[in-house]
Structures are given as structure tokens and as C-alpha cells.
Amino acid sequence: MSAWPELVRFIRQHRLEPTLTVYVEALPAAPAGDRAAALRLRDALASLTREMEDAPPLEKADFDACTEDLIEALPSEDRRSRSAGWGYFRAASGERLIIPVPAGIETSATWATGPRVVPFLRASKPQSALVLQVDRKRARFSFLHDGIVEEIVSLEADEAVEVGSHMGATPSVGFHTGTHGRAAADEVQRQRREATDRLFALAVKRAVLLSEDHLPVLVGGPAAAVLRVMAEFPASLEERSARVPNLRMDHPERDVAALVDALRSLTERQQRQRVEHLREDAHGQGRAAVGFEQAFRAAERGAIAELIFGDGAWRAQPEAIEWLLHRAIEAGADVHWAPDGVLDGAAKDADGIITGLRFSVPPG
């Protein structure tokens, strides 16, 4: 989500400070669901308060100050959103951050060293993509972000020019008047094919330009048109593109669910490919590492450029994973949670975690 850079900044500044992290899920449609979320938050805070009873006086004072501030900051029901959750982070030094968080986040409260970031990553879903709808007469580009689709530009194929005889002319000797209609029709068809070819070529160029070397591209429309256009994508664009079979030429906002599903599937496909690439690097050039011990060693040396982890690693060692994420984020690394199945091929030897490295780190 767009709030991620703000959270990264807060982590870099306060990862070594005791911090209160509170996540509140998006407003449920049913009032009973909202009451249940409120009870979960109340119970989580009560549990933290009991745990802090024997804490050193200074730490308990910091905790109490954070919880008092939280109570004042909690949004009322009419200020909450159904499309995003609510995130609250307050360091012992007094600085706080309040941001929208992914809607699927679970309500929770923790007091620990540094902000808790795993819940944010687990709930985050791919949000942005370039959408291309194309048939033989037109191409429409839109931008998908946070569940909203906005049209960017529309292209039209050139109109064919009708070919006809001169009104006052008599047929030439040897010219059969019946052939003119077929020749004219053939010429119109030729013009239309060439106009479609030009439209497809322009659509490919615009897709490369608008996706800016990083945006996924989702393509929909009649199968023949989609397959022809995608066949012309350069390799770098083909790797991050996917066909959306149910997306036609209607207004794309009617198919947001299909677009989000396609984007999620594309992201998982790319992540699987990335994991396999990292495993090859780990066994070859040593520019990747599998397993927690190797990741820990790389983090201590500031060598992590990319970190991918799954639920298995987090549930087995939650504090260690948070520590790794903080160190990786501090070093400017990309961090990603992998959904179930993405790390299956590496589960036994990677403990559900794999890292890309800036430089090789000798095994311990």
C-alpha cells in the first residue's frame, strides 16, 4: 500500500525502541463484526497491561503513555473505512505514526522492540497494474490501484476509406462491371487489416511506455486480439503480463474482482520464479542464502538485498523474523511475504525463508 514508505521510515528511526503497535481491521459490514473487533482489541490491550505489571518502572511508564495516547487516537466508527484498516505505532520516545493498512489485517496489539511489520506484509496484496483492453478496432489503457480503475488513454484504429467507381464514367473495354464490387471489398478489408496491425503495434509501444519497466500488465478482450498483442510484447514485459479471460471491452471498473485475482496470480507466479532463481544463485554464485541461519549471518553483515519469507518461518520464530525484517529494511532491502505454496519447493532446506545478497557471505 501507499503507506508502506511511511512505515519503513518509522522502522528505520525506531527499530531499537520499545514500541506499541496496534492494528485494527477494516470496518466490517455487520455491526456484530465491529463489536467483535473491538473486543479483540480490548482483550489484547488487557493482556499487554497484565504482562507489564512487573516491568521496570521506566518501561511501564512508557507503555502507559503509549496506551493513553492510543485511546485518544482510536477512530470512531464513523471515521473508519471499509476498504482499509487502521495502523498505530508509538515509540517510547513519543513519536507516533498513524496510517491506513491493508483491509485484510487482523486486529492486534503488541509491545516490543521496534514496530511489528509482519502483520502488515501478510495482509498486503498487490495493488497496482496497467490494464489493457484491446480488440481489432480500439485499445483502452487504465490504471488499477487500491481497487480503483481509472482510464488513462484510448486508441482507435484508422477508418477504412470506401473505394467506388467514378459516377459518370462508363466501364472500360474489357472490364467486367461485376468485379468492381469484389475489388472494392477486398481493398476495404486490406485497409482494415493494416489499421488493426497499426493499432496493435501502437498498443504494444504504449504498454511498454506506460508500465515503466515495473508495473504488471493485465490484458483483456477477444482472445484473438489479446494473443496477437501479447505475442508482440518484449520479453521484459511478457514476464510481468497476464491475460484476464473474463475482461472484455466494457468499462473495466465492472471487473475489478477479476483484475485483482489475475494480479494476485501473476504476482505469485513471479514470486515462484524469483524463489527458484535465488535458489540457483545460492547453490551457484553464493549471491543468495537459504534458511534462517544464513539469513541471520547476512543481516549482521548488511548483505541482504531481498528477503522473502512465509508463514512457516514466521510462526516458528516470530521475534527472529521481525528482527531480520528490521535489519533488512534498515539496509534498504526489499522484503516480501510469500503466500502458502510459493516456498514449498524450498521448505526443507530454507526454513520458509530465502534471501538475495549484495555480496557473498561465507557459511558459518
Short mmCIF file of C-alpha atoms in Angstrom, two decimals:
data_model
loop_
_atom_site.label_atom_id
_atom_site.label_comp_id
_atom_site.label_asym_id
_atom_site.label_seq_id
_atom_site.Cartn_x
_atom_site.Cartn_y
_atom_site.Cartn_z
CA MET A 1 0.00 0.00 0.00
CA SER A 2 1.00 3.61 -0.41
CA ALA A 3 1.57 3.91 3.37
CA TRP A 4 4.46 1.44 3.23
CA PRO A 5 7.20 4.11 2.73
CA GLU A 6 5.99 5.90 5.87
CA LEU A 7 6.20 2.69 7.88
CA VAL A 8 9.69 1.99 6.52
CA ARG A 9 10.83 5.44 7.65
CA PHE A 10 9.38 4.84 11.13
CA ILE A 11 11.06 1.42 11.38
CA ARG A 12 14.45 2.86 10.46
CA GLN A 13 14.13 5.54 13.11
CA HIS A 14 12.69 3.44 15.95
CA ARG A 15 13.57 -0.20 15.38
CA LEU A 16 15.59 -0.32 18.61
CA GLU A 17 12.96 1.40 20.79
CA PRO A 18 10.13 -0.23 22.74
CA THR A 19 7.09 0.39 20.53
CA LEU A 20 3.34 -0.10 20.81
CA THR A 21 1.94 -1.49 17.55
CA VAL A 22 -1.82 -1.67 17.09
CA TYR A 23 -3.66 -2.91 14.01
CA VAL A 24 -7.44 -2.54 13.67
CA GLU A 25 -9.17 -4.34 10.84
CA ALA A 26 -11.34 -2.54 8.28
CA LEU A 27 -14.89 -1.74 9.36
CA PRO A 28 -16.98 -4.90 8.87
CA ALA A 29 -20.30 -4.68 7.07
CA ALA A 30 -22.20 -6.18 10.01
CA PRO A 31 -22.31 -4.31 13.35
CA ALA A 32 -21.63 -7.58 15.17
CA GLY A 33 -18.32 -7.87 13.35
CA ASP A 34 -17.27 -4.43 14.55
CA ARG A 35 -18.14 -5.28 18.14
CA ALA A 36 -16.07 -8.46 17.86
CA ALA A 37 -13.08 -6.46 16.58
CA ALA A 38 -13.44 -4.01 19.48
CA LEU A 39 -13.45 -6.92 21.95
CA ARG A 40 -10.32 -8.40 20.37
CA LEU A 41 -8.51 -5.09 20.73
CA ARG A 42 -9.67 -4.67 24.33
CA ASP A 43 -8.51 -8.19 25.22
CA ALA A 44 -5.13 -7.68 23.53
CA LEU A 45 -4.52 -4.44 25.43
CA ALA A 46 -5.63 -6.03 28.71
CA SER A 47 -3.19 -8.89 28.15
CA LEU A 48 -0.34 -6.44 27.49
CA THR A 49 -1.23 -4.47 30.61
CA ARG A 50 -1.04 -7.62 32.75
CA GLU A 51 2.33 -8.52 31.23
CA MET A 52 3.67 -5.05 32.04
CA GLU A 53 2.78 -5.21 35.75
CA ASP A 54 6.25 -6.49 36.67
CA ALA A 55 8.15 -4.42 34.10
CA PRO A 56 10.80 -1.89 35.21
CA PRO A 57 9.15 1.43 36.24
CA LEU A 58 10.56 3.43 33.34
CA GLU A 59 9.37 0.92 30.73
CA LYS A 60 5.95 0.68 32.37
CA ALA A 61 5.67 4.48 32.31
CA ASP A 62 6.50 4.47 28.58
CA PHE A 63 3.91 1.77 27.96
CA ASP A 64 1.24 3.62 29.92
CA ALA A 65 1.94 6.82 27.98
CA CYS A 66 1.55 4.93 24.70
CA THR A 67 -1.72 3.27 25.69
CA GLU A 68 -3.19 6.56 26.93
CA ASP A 69 -2.29 8.18 23.62
CA LEU A 70 -3.78 5.22 21.74
CA ILE A 71 -7.15 5.63 23.48
CA GLU A 72 -7.29 9.25 22.38
CA ALA A 73 -6.23 8.42 18.82
CA LEU A 74 -8.57 5.48 18.15
CA PRO A 75 -11.00 6.42 15.37
CA SER A 76 -14.73 6.39 15.98
CA GLU A 77 -16.92 4.12 13.85
CA ASP A 78 -17.92 6.95 11.50
CA ARG A 79 -14.25 7.70 10.80
CA ARG A 80 -13.27 4.14 9.93
CA SER A 81 -13.12 2.71 6.44
CA ARG A 82 -14.47 -0.48 4.91
CA SER A 83 -11.64 -0.52 2.35
CA ALA A 84 -8.66 -0.12 4.70
CA GLY A 85 -7.67 -0.97 8.25
CA TRP A 86 -6.07 1.34 10.79
CA GLY A 87 -2.47 1.18 11.99
CA TYR A 88 -0.98 2.86 15.05
CA PHE A 89 2.71 2.88 16.02
CA ARG A 90 4.13 4.80 19.00
CA ALA A 91 7.72 4.60 20.13
CA ALA A 92 8.76 5.03 23.76
CA SER A 93 10.35 8.35 22.79
CA GLY A 94 6.86 9.69 21.99
CA GLU A 95 6.84 9.77 18.20
CA ARG A 96 3.81 8.12 16.66
CA LEU A 97 2.65 7.10 13.21
CA ILE A 98 -0.97 6.52 12.16
CA ILE A 99 -1.54 5.08 8.69
CA PRO A 100 -4.15 3.17 6.66
CA VAL A 101 -3.24 -0.51 6.45
CA PRO A 102 -4.48 -3.39 4.25
CA ALA A 103 -8.15 -4.19 4.79
CA GLY A 104 -7.47 -7.87 5.50
CA ILE A 105 -5.30 -7.18 8.53
CA GLU A 106 -6.25 -8.77 11.85
CA THR A 107 -6.90 -6.68 14.95
CA SER A 108 -3.93 -6.98 17.34
CA ALA A 109 -1.76 -5.09 19.82
CA THR A 110 1.90 -5.72 20.69
CA TRP A 111 4.57 -4.07 22.83
CA ALA A 112 8.03 -4.98 21.62
CA THR A 113 11.34 -3.65 20.40
CA GLY A 114 10.53 -1.87 17.16
CA PRO A 115 7.25 -1.81 15.23
CA ARG A 116 5.63 -5.13 14.28
CA VAL A 117 5.67 -5.26 10.49
CA VAL A 118 4.80 -8.88 9.68
CA PRO A 119 1.00 -8.38 10.03
CA PHE A 120 1.19 -5.52 7.51
CA LEU A 121 3.12 -7.62 4.99
CA ARG A 122 0.90 -10.69 5.43
CA ALA A 123 -2.24 -8.67 4.76
CA SER A 124 -0.82 -6.68 1.85
CA LYS A 125 -1.97 -7.64 -1.62
CA PRO A 126 -0.64 -6.49 -4.98
CA GLN A 127 -2.40 -3.20 -5.64
CA SER A 128 -1.22 -1.63 -8.89
CA ALA A 129 -1.23 -2.68 -12.52
CA LEU A 130 -1.63 -1.34 -16.03
CA VAL A 131 -4.82 -2.65 -17.65
CA LEU A 132 -5.05 -3.03 -21.44
CA GLN A 133 -8.33 -3.88 -23.17
CA VAL A 134 -7.96 -4.46 -26.88
CA ASP A 135 -9.92 -5.64 -29.92
CA ARG A 136 -9.30 -5.08 -33.61
CA LYS A 137 -10.83 -1.59 -33.56
CA ARG A 138 -9.66 0.00 -30.31
CA ALA A 139 -7.36 -0.25 -27.31
CA ARG A 140 -8.09 1.19 -23.87
CA PHE A 141 -5.42 1.69 -21.17
CA SER A 142 -6.39 2.07 -17.50
CA PHE A 143 -4.57 2.13 -14.18
CA LEU A 144 -5.59 -0.21 -11.35
CA HIS A 145 -4.63 0.95 -7.86
CA ASP A 146 -6.11 0.08 -4.45
CA GLY A 147 -9.19 -1.45 -6.09
CA ILE A 148 -9.97 1.58 -8.26
CA VAL A 149 -9.67 1.64 -12.07
CA GLU A 150 -9.03 4.91 -13.89
CA GLU A 151 -8.86 5.21 -17.67
CA ILE A 152 -5.63 6.72 -19.00
CA VAL A 153 -5.86 6.75 -22.79
CA SER A 154 -7.90 5.20 -25.61
CA LEU A 155 -6.68 4.40 -29.13
CA GLU A 156 -8.78 3.86 -32.26
CA ALA A 157 -7.92 2.03 -35.46
CA ASP A 158 -7.98 4.12 -38.65
CA GLU A 159 -11.26 4.03 -40.59
CA ALA A 160 -11.17 2.28 -43.93
CA VAL A 161 -11.74 4.53 -46.98
CA GLU A 162 -14.59 3.30 -49.22
CA VAL A 163 -13.46 2.61 -52.77
CA GLY A 164 -16.06 3.27 -55.53
CA SER A 165 -16.29 3.94 -59.28
CA HIS A 166 -16.48 7.42 -60.77
CA MET A 167 -20.15 8.27 -61.01
CA GLY A 168 -20.19 9.47 -64.65
CA ALA A 169 -17.65 7.11 -66.14
CA THR A 170 -18.51 4.21 -68.44
CA PRO A 171 -16.82 0.86 -67.97
CA SER A 172 -13.53 0.44 -69.82
CA VAL A 173 -13.31 -2.06 -72.65
CA GLY A 174 -12.63 -5.50 -71.27
CA PHE A 175 -13.69 -4.55 -67.71
CA HIS A 176 -16.49 -6.64 -66.26
CA THR A 177 -18.65 -4.37 -64.08
CA GLY A 178 -19.28 -7.17 -61.60
CA THR A 179 -15.63 -7.38 -60.46
CA HIS A 180 -15.55 -3.85 -59.10
CA GLY A 181 -17.59 -4.71 -56.00
CA ARG A 182 -15.29 -7.57 -55.07
CA ALA A 183 -12.16 -5.49 -55.63
CA ALA A 184 -13.57 -2.66 -53.51
CA ALA A 185 -14.49 -5.06 -50.72
CA ASP A 186 -11.03 -6.60 -50.82
CA GLU A 187 -9.46 -3.15 -50.62
CA VAL A 188 -11.59 -2.23 -47.61
CA GLN A 189 -10.63 -5.48 -45.88
CA ARG A 190 -6.96 -4.86 -46.62
CA GLN A 191 -7.20 -1.35 -45.14
CA ARG A 192 -8.92 -2.70 -42.05
CA ARG A 193 -6.26 -5.39 -41.52
CA GLU A 194 -3.49 -2.84 -41.85
CA ALA A 195 -5.30 -0.45 -39.47
CA THR A 196 -5.61 -3.26 -36.92
CA ASP A 197 -1.92 -4.11 -37.33
CA ARG A 198 -1.00 -0.47 -36.71
CA LEU A 199 -3.31 -0.32 -33.69
CA PHE A 200 -1.75 -3.45 -32.17
CA ALA A 201 1.79 -2.19 -32.77
CA LEU A 202 0.93 1.15 -31.15
CA ALA A 203 -0.74 -0.62 -28.21
CA VAL A 204 2.43 -2.63 -27.57
CA LYS A 205 4.56 0.53 -27.64
CA ARG A 206 2.20 2.32 -25.26
CA ALA A 207 2.15 -0.68 -22.91
CA VAL A 208 5.94 -0.63 -22.69
CA LEU A 209 5.94 3.12 -22.07
CA LEU A 210 3.09 3.26 -19.56
CA SER A 211 4.21 0.25 -17.50
CA GLU A 212 7.56 1.99 -16.82
CA ASP A 213 9.65 -1.19 -16.50
CA HIS A 214 7.95 -2.32 -13.29
CA LEU A 215 4.13 -2.30 -13.43
CA PRO A 216 2.37 -5.60 -14.08
CA VAL A 217 0.20 -5.54 -17.21
CA LEU A 218 -3.23 -7.21 -17.34
CA VAL A 219 -4.68 -7.75 -20.83
CA GLY A 220 -8.28 -8.48 -21.76
CA GLY A 221 -10.55 -8.51 -24.79
CA PRO A 222 -11.38 -11.01 -27.55
CA ALA A 223 -8.92 -13.93 -27.38
CA ALA A 224 -7.53 -13.48 -30.90
CA ALA A 225 -6.71 -9.80 -30.32
CA VAL A 226 -5.22 -10.40 -26.86
CA LEU A 227 -2.99 -13.26 -28.03
CA ARG A 228 -1.73 -11.26 -31.02
CA VAL A 229 -0.85 -8.24 -28.92
CA MET A 230 0.81 -10.23 -26.13
CA ALA A 231 2.84 -12.17 -28.71
CA GLU A 232 4.48 -8.85 -29.64
CA PHE A 233 5.41 -7.94 -26.05
CA PRO A 234 9.17 -7.74 -25.45
CA ALA A 235 10.49 -10.37 -23.03
CA SER A 236 10.77 -7.90 -20.13
CA LEU A 237 7.06 -7.05 -20.48
CA GLU A 238 5.94 -10.61 -21.15
CA GLU A 239 7.37 -11.70 -17.78
CA ARG A 240 5.07 -9.32 -15.91
CA SER A 241 1.93 -9.61 -18.00
CA ALA A 242 -1.12 -11.85 -17.77
CA ARG A 243 -4.27 -12.42 -19.76
CA VAL A 244 -7.59 -11.82 -17.98
CA PRO A 245 -10.04 -14.07 -19.88
CA ASN A 246 -13.19 -12.56 -18.38
CA LEU A 247 -12.17 -8.96 -19.11
CA ARG A 248 -13.91 -7.67 -22.21
CA MET A 249 -14.30 -4.22 -23.73
CA ASP A 250 -16.80 -2.89 -21.17
CA HIS A 251 -15.82 -0.35 -18.55
CA PRO A 252 -13.04 -2.10 -16.56
CA GLU A 253 -14.34 -0.93 -13.17
CA ARG A 254 -17.06 -3.58 -13.59
CA ASP A 255 -14.37 -6.28 -13.49
CA VAL A 256 -12.24 -5.15 -10.55
CA ALA A 257 -12.55 -8.53 -8.80
CA ALA A 258 -11.30 -10.35 -11.89
CA LEU A 259 -8.42 -7.89 -12.25
CA VAL A 260 -7.38 -8.26 -8.60
CA ASP A 261 -7.49 -12.07 -8.86
CA ALA A 262 -5.40 -12.01 -12.03
CA LEU A 263 -2.90 -9.63 -10.45
CA ARG A 264 -2.59 -11.88 -7.38
CA SER A 265 -1.98 -14.95 -9.56
CA LEU A 266 0.58 -13.08 -11.65
CA THR A 267 2.41 -11.89 -8.53
CA GLU A 268 2.57 -15.42 -7.13
CA ARG A 269 3.88 -16.72 -10.45
CA GLN A 270 6.61 -14.08 -10.48
CA GLN A 271 7.46 -14.83 -6.85
CA ARG A 272 7.83 -18.56 -7.55
CA GLN A 273 10.18 -17.75 -10.43
CA ARG A 274 12.15 -15.39 -8.20
CA VAL A 275 12.50 -18.01 -5.46
CA GLU A 276 13.81 -20.55 -7.96
CA HIS A 277 16.27 -18.01 -9.30
CA LEU A 278 17.52 -17.26 -5.79
CA ARG A 279 17.92 -20.96 -5.02
CA GLU A 280 20.08 -21.33 -8.13
CA ASP A 281 22.17 -18.35 -7.03
CA ALA A 282 22.56 -19.83 -3.56
CA HIS A 283 23.96 -23.07 -4.95
CA GLY A 284 25.99 -21.37 -7.65
CA GLN A 285 27.40 -17.88 -7.21
CA GLY A 286 26.65 -17.60 -3.50
CA ARG A 287 24.61 -14.41 -4.08
CA ALA A 288 21.64 -15.82 -2.19
CA ALA A 289 21.09 -17.72 1.04
CA VAL A 290 18.52 -20.28 2.16
CA GLY A 291 17.46 -20.84 5.74
CA PHE A 292 17.35 -18.69 8.83
CA GLU A 293 20.97 -19.16 9.97
CA GLN A 294 22.36 -17.92 6.66
CA ALA A 295 19.89 -15.03 6.59
CA PHE A 296 20.87 -14.06 10.14
CA ARG A 297 24.57 -14.08 9.21
CA ALA A 298 23.91 -11.98 6.11
CA ALA A 299 21.82 -9.49 8.09
CA GLU A 300 24.61 -8.96 10.61
CA ARG A 301 26.91 -8.01 7.73
CA GLY A 302 24.38 -5.77 5.99
CA ALA A 303 24.42 -8.07 2.98
CA ILE A 304 20.68 -8.63 2.45
CA ALA A 305 19.25 -7.07 -0.71
CA GLU A 306 16.00 -9.03 -0.76
CA LEU A 307 14.14 -11.14 1.79
CA ILE A 308 11.21 -13.48 1.13
CA PHE A 309 9.56 -15.37 3.99
CA GLY A 310 6.46 -17.48 4.54
CA ASP A 311 4.10 -18.20 7.40
CA GLY A 312 6.06 -21.28 8.44
CA ALA A 313 9.16 -19.22 9.22
CA TRP A 314 7.17 -16.52 11.00
CA ARG A 315 5.16 -18.88 13.19
CA ALA A 316 8.26 -20.86 14.12
CA GLN A 317 10.38 -17.82 15.04
CA PRO A 318 8.22 -14.66 15.09
CA GLU A 319 10.67 -12.46 17.01
CA ALA A 320 13.61 -13.57 14.87
CA ILE A 321 11.70 -12.83 11.65
CA GLU A 322 10.77 -9.36 12.90
CA TRP A 323 14.41 -8.72 13.78
CA LEU A 324 15.50 -9.86 10.32
CA LEU A 325 12.93 -7.64 8.65
CA HIS A 326 14.07 -4.61 10.66
CA ARG A 327 17.71 -5.21 9.76
CA ALA A 328 16.86 -5.78 6.10
CA ILE A 329 14.67 -2.66 5.91
CA GLU A 330 17.37 -0.59 7.62
CA ALA A 331 19.81 -1.74 4.94
CA GLY A 332 17.39 -0.76 2.15
CA ALA A 333 16.41 -4.31 1.19
CA ASP A 334 13.13 -5.35 -0.41
CA VAL A 335 11.03 -7.52 1.93
CA HIS A 336 8.12 -9.73 0.90
CA TRP A 337 5.78 -12.23 2.47
CA ALA A 338 5.14 -15.30 0.32
CA PRO A 339 1.68 -16.93 0.40
CA ASP A 340 1.28 -20.65 1.01
CA GLY A 341 2.86 -22.75 -1.71
CA VAL A 342 5.38 -20.25 -3.06
CA LEU A 343 8.19 -21.52 -0.84
CA ASP A 344 7.12 -25.18 -0.86
CA GLY A 345 9.99 -26.22 -3.06
CA ALA A 346 12.47 -24.71 -0.61
CA ALA A 347 10.70 -25.60 2.64
CA LYS A 348 13.04 -28.32 3.86
CA ASP A 349 16.31 -26.52 3.33
CA ALA A 350 15.18 -22.91 3.62
CA ASP A 351 13.02 -22.96 6.79
CA GLY A 352 10.49 -20.96 4.77
CA ILE A 353 12.91 -18.07 4.21
CA ILE A 354 15.25 -17.12 1.38
CA THR A 355 17.40 -14.03 0.80
CA GLY A 356 19.11 -12.35 -2.09
CA LEU A 357 22.52 -10.90 -1.16
CA ARG A 358 24.51 -7.85 -2.17
CA PHE A 359 27.67 -9.90 -1.80
CA SER A 360 28.56 -13.46 -0.87
CA VAL A 361 28.63 -14.37 2.81
CA PRO A 362 30.76 -17.39 3.78
CA PRO A 363 28.84 -20.17 5.57
CA GLY A 364 29.32 -20.31 9.33
#
